Structures are given as C-alpha cells and as structure tokens.
CSV table of C-alpha atoms in Angstrom, one decimal:
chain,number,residue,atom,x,y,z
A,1,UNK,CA,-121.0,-18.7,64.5
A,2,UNK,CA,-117.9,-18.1,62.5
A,3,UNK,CA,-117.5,-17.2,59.6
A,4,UNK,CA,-114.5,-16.4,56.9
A,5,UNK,CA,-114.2,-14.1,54.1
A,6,UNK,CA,-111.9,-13.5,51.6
A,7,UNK,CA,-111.7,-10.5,49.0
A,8,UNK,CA,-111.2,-9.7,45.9
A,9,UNK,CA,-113.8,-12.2,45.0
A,10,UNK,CA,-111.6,-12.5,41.2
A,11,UNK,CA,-108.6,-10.2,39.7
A,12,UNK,CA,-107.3,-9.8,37.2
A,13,UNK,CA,-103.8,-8.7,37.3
A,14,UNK,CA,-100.6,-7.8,34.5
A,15,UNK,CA,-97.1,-9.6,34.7
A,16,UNK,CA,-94.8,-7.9,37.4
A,17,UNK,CA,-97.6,-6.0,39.6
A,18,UNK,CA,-97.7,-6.2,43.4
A,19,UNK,CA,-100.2,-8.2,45.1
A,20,UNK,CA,-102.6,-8.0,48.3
A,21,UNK,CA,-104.8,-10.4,49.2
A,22,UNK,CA,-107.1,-10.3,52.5
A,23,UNK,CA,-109.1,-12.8,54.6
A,24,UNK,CA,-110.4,-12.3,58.1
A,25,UNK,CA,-112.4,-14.7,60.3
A,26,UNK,CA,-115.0,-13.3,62.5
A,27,UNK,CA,-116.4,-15.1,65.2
A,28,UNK,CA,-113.7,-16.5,66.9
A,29,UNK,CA,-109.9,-15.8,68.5
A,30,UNK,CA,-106.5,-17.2,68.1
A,31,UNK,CA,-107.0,-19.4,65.1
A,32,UNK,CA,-104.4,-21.2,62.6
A,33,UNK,CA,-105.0,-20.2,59.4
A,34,UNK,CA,-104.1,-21.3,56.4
A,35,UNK,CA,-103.1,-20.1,52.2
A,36,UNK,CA,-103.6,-22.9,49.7
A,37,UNK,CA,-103.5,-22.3,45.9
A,38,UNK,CA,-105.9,-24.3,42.9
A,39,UNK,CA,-104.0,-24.3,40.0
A,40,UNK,CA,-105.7,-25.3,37.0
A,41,UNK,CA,-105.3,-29.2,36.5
A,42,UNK,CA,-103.6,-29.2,39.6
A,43,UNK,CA,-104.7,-30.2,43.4
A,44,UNK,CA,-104.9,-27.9,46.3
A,45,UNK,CA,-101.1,-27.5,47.9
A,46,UNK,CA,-100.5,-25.8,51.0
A,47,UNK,CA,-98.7,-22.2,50.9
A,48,UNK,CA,-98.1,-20.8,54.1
A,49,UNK,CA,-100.0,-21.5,57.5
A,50,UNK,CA,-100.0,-19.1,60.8
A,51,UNK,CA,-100.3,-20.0,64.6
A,52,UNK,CA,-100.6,-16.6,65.8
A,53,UNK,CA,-99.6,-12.6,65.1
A,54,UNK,CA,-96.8,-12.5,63.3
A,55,UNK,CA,-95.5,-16.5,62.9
A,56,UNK,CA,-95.9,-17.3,59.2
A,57,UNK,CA,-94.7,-20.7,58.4
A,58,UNK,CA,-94.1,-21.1,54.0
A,59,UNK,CA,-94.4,-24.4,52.5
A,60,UNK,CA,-93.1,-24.2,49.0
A,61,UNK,CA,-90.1,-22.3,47.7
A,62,UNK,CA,-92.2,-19.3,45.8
A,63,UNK,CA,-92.7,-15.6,44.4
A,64,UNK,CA,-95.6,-15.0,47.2
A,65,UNK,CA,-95.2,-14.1,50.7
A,66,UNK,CA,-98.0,-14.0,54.1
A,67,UNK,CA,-98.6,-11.7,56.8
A,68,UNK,CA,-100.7,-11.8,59.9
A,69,UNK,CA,-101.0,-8.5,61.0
A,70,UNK,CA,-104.1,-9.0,63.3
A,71,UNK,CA,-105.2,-12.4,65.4
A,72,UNK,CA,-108.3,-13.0,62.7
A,73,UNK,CA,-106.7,-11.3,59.6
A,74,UNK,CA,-104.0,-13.0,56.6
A,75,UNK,CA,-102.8,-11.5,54.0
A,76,UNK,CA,-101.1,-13.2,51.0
A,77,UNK,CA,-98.6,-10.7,49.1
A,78,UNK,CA,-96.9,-11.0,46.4
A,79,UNK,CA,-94.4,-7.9,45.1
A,80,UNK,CA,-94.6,-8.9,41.3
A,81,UNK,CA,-96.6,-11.1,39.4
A,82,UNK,CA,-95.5,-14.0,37.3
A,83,UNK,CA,-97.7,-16.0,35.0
A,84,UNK,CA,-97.1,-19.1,36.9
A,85,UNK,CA,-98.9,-17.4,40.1
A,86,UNK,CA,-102.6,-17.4,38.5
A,87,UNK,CA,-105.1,-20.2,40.6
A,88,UNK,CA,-107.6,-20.3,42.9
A,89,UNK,CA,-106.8,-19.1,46.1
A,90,UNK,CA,-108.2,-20.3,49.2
A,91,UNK,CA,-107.8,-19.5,53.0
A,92,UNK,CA,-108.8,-21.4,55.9
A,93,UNK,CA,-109.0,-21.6,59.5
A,94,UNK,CA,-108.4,-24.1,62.5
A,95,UNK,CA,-109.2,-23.8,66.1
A,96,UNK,CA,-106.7,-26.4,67.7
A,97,UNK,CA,-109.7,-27.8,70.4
A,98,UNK,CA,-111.3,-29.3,67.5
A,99,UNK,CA,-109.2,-29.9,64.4
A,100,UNK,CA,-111.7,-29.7,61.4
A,101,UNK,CA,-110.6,-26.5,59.1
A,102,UNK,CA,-113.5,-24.7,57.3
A,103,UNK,CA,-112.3,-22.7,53.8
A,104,UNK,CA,-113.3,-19.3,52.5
A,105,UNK,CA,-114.9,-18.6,49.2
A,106,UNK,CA,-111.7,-18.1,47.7
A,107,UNK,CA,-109.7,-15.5,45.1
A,108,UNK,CA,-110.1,-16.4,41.5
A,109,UNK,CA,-106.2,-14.5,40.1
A,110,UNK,CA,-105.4,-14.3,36.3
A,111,UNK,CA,-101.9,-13.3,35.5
A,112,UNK,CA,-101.9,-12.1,31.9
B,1,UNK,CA,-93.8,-38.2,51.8
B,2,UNK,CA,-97.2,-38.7,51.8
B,3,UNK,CA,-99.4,-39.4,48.8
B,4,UNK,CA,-103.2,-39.0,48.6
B,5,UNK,CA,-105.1,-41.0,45.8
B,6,UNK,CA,-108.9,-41.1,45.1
B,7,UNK,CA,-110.2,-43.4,42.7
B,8,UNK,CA,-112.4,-43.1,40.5
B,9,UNK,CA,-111.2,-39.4,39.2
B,10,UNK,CA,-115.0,-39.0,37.7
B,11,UNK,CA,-117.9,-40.7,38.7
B,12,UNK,CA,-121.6,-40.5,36.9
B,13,UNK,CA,-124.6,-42.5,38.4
B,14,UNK,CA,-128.1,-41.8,38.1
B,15,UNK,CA,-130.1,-40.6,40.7
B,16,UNK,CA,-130.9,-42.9,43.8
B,17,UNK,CA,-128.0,-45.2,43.6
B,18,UNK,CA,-125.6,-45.6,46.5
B,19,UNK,CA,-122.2,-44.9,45.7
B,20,UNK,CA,-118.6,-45.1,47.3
B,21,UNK,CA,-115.6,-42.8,46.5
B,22,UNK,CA,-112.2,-44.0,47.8
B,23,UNK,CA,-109.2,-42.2,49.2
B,24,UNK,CA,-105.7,-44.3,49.5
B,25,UNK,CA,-103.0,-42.6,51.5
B,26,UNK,CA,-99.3,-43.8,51.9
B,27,UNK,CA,-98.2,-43.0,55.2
B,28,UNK,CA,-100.5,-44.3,58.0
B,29,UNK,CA,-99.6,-42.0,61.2
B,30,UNK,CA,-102.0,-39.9,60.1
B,31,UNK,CA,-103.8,-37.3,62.8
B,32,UNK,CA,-107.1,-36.6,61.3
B,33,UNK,CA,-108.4,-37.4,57.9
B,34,UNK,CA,-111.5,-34.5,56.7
B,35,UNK,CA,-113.7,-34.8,53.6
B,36,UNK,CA,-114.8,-32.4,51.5
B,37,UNK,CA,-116.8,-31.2,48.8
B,38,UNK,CA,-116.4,-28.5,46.1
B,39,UNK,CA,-118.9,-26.9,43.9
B,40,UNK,CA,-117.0,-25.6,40.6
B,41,UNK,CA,-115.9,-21.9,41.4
B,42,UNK,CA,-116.1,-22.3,44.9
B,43,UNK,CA,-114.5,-22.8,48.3
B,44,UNK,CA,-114.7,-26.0,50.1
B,45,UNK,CA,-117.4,-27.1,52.4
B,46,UNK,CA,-116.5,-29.7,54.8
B,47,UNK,CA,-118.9,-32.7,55.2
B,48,UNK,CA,-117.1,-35.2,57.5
B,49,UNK,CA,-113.9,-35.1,60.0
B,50,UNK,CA,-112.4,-38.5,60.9
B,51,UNK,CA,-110.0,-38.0,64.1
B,52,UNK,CA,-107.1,-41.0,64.2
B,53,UNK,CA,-108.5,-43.1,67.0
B,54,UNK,CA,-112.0,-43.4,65.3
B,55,UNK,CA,-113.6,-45.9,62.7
B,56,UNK,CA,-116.4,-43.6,60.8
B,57,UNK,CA,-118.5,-40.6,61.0
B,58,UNK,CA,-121.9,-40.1,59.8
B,59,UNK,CA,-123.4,-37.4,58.7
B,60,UNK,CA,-127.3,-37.6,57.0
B,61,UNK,CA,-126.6,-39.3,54.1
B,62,UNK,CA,-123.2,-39.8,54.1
B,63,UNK,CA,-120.7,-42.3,55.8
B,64,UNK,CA,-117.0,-42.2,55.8
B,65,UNK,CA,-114.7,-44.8,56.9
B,66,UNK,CA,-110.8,-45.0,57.9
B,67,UNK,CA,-108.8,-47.9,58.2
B,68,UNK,CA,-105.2,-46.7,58.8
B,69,UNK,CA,-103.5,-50.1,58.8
B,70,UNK,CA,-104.6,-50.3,55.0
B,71,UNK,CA,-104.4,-46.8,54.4
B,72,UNK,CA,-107.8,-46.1,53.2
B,73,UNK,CA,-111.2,-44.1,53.7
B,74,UNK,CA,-114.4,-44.3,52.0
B,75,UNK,CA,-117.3,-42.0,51.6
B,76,UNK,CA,-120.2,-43.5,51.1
B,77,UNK,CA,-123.5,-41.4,49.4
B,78,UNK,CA,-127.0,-43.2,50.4
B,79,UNK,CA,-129.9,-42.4,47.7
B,80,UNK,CA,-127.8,-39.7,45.6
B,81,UNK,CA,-129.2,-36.7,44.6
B,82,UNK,CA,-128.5,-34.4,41.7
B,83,UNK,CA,-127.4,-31.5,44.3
B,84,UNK,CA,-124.2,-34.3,44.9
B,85,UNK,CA,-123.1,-33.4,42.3
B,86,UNK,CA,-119.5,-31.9,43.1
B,87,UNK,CA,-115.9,-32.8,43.8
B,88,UNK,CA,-114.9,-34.8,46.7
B,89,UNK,CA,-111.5,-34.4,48.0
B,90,UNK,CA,-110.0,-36.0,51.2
B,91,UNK,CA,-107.4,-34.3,52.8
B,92,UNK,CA,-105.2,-35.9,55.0
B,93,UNK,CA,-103.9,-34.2,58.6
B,94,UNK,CA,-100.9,-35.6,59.6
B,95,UNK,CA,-99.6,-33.5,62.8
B,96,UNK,CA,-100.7,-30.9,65.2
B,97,UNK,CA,-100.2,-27.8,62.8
B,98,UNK,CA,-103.1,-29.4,61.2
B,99,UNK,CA,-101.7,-28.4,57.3
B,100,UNK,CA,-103.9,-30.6,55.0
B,101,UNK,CA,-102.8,-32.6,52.6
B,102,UNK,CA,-105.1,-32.9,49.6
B,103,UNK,CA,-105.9,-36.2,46.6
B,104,UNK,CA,-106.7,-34.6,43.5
B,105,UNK,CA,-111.0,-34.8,44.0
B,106,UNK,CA,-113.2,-37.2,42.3
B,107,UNK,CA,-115.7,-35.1,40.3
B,108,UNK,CA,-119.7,-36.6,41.0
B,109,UNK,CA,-122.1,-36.5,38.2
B,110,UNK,CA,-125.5,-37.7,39.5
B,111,UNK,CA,-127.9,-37.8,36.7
B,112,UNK,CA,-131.8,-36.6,37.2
C-alpha cells in the first residue's frame, strides 16, 4: 500500500531563515504530487504541483520555491522566512490511472 | 475562475440524525469532484471521489452526489456518530493535472 510522509511534524522558525521541507511517498512510482498551504482562517490553496523529476509547476506568486529531486520525493524551500509564510503545510499525491489524491500529515510552521 | 462554496460553515446535530453538507461550485466542466475530511491538526483523509461522468458514490455510511448542470454535490451522513465530528471540504478537479480546488470546510459537531 502507499503511503506518504512528511517531516518536520511542527517548526518553529525566526523571520529571514532558510527553509527545507521534505515529503516522500513510498509504495508507488511516477506520481504528481502536490504543496498546498492552511493558513489560519483561510482555505487550502494550491502552491506548486510536480509531474515528474525535475518539472515544478508554481501556482501563486510567492517567497517559497519546490524541488523534486527524486521520482517519490518533494521538497518545499524557502531561502528566508516572512511572517506571512506560517500555515499548515500539506503534500499530496496522484497516480494519473485513478485520480483521487491522498494528503500527508502535514507541517505545522510558525514564523515569529 | 472557479469558486467552491459549502453551506452551512458549522453544523451541530445530535447523535443519530441524518445530515447533508452542501458544496456549490461555479464553473461546471469540472473533471472529478473528491470529498474530504479533516480532524483539527491534521492531514486530510479522503472519504469519497466523484469522477465527471458519474451521479454518486457510496461509501458505508456516507453518500455524495453531483449534479454538474446545477453545480452542486452533497454528502450525505446516515445515523451520525460522534467520531463525525470533523471538517468536510470538497475539492473540486477541474483538468488532468488534477490540482484541487478547495470550499472553505464545514466544521461537524455531532453531539453524544
């Protein structure tokens, strides 16, 4: 079965520090995945979404950027920190034969 | 531009009754519509995926609907249970990259 993980679990970070979040799906190949960001009394928007190694697509205009380094792996970067950049992050995947997309447990980020 | 509503935004019922939670959408060339659920702190957890060319999808307890001519789905909750307690969001696909597109949730209170 597949799964999808995500880590840090929370962080806490200062105002103009780099950032690295990771998630990797395991149990299957070739996936679309996907960033989205939770802000606090705000719904889920989409960030950036991947169809293979390498092809990052952004959505919104923004201080973050993605990588795919690896078929199953996406990382969300960001070289410094505003306040406005503190949510809920979540990742998720697709596999194109069936089009449900399952989420991750998320990254709980606190600008301060 | 497509806009996702779900009415009501919060919902509390005590335990047993049947309920409905309704999801409005703007633009109906839609590709798949997905439902979710969301337990506060945490990722999502899919419950149902509508594709275009069906009516409904069942799943236990629960029943969702999509008429695209009006632009609308319903979940419907038989015989609710404390543990539905949550937020529901729909999320709407509306082409092959599969991106969702999110309503802001209705949050479920189902009293013991």
């Amino acid at each position: 079965s597949q799964t999808i993980h995500q880590w840090p679990a929370t962080l806490v970070q200062p105002v103009g520090s780099p950032l690295s979040l990771e998630c990797t799906v395991e149990g299957t190949s070739n996936p679309n995945l996907y960033w989205y960001r939770q802000a606090a009394g705000r719904g889920l928007q989409l960030l950036f979404y991947s169809v293979g190694i390498g092809q990052i697509s952004s959505e919104v205009p923004q201080n973050l950027s993605a990588s795919r380094p690896q078929d199953r792996q996406f990382i969300l970067s960001s070289k410094k920190l505003l306040l406005s950049d503190s949510g809920f992050y979540l990742c998720a995947w697709t596999m194109t034969s069936y089009n449900e997309q399952f989420f991750g447990p998320g990254t709980r980020l606190t600008v301060l | 531009k497509q806009e996702v509503t779900q009415i009501p935004a919060a919902l509390s019922v005590p335990e047993g009754e049947n309920l409905v939670l309704n999801c409005s959408f703007t633009d109906s060339a839609i590709y798949n519509l997905q439902w979710f659920r969301q337990d506060p702190g945490k990722g999502l957890t899919s419950l149902l995926l509508i594709q275009s060319s069906q009516r409904e999808q069942t799943s236990g307890r629960l029943n969702a609907s999509l008429d695209k001519s009006s632009g609308r789905s319903t979940l419907y909750i038989a015989a609710s249970q404390p543990g539905d307690s949550a937020t529901y969001l729909c999320a709407l696909q509306m082409d092959s990259s599969y991106k969702l597109i999110f309503g802001s949730g209705t949050r479920l209170l189902v009293r013991p």
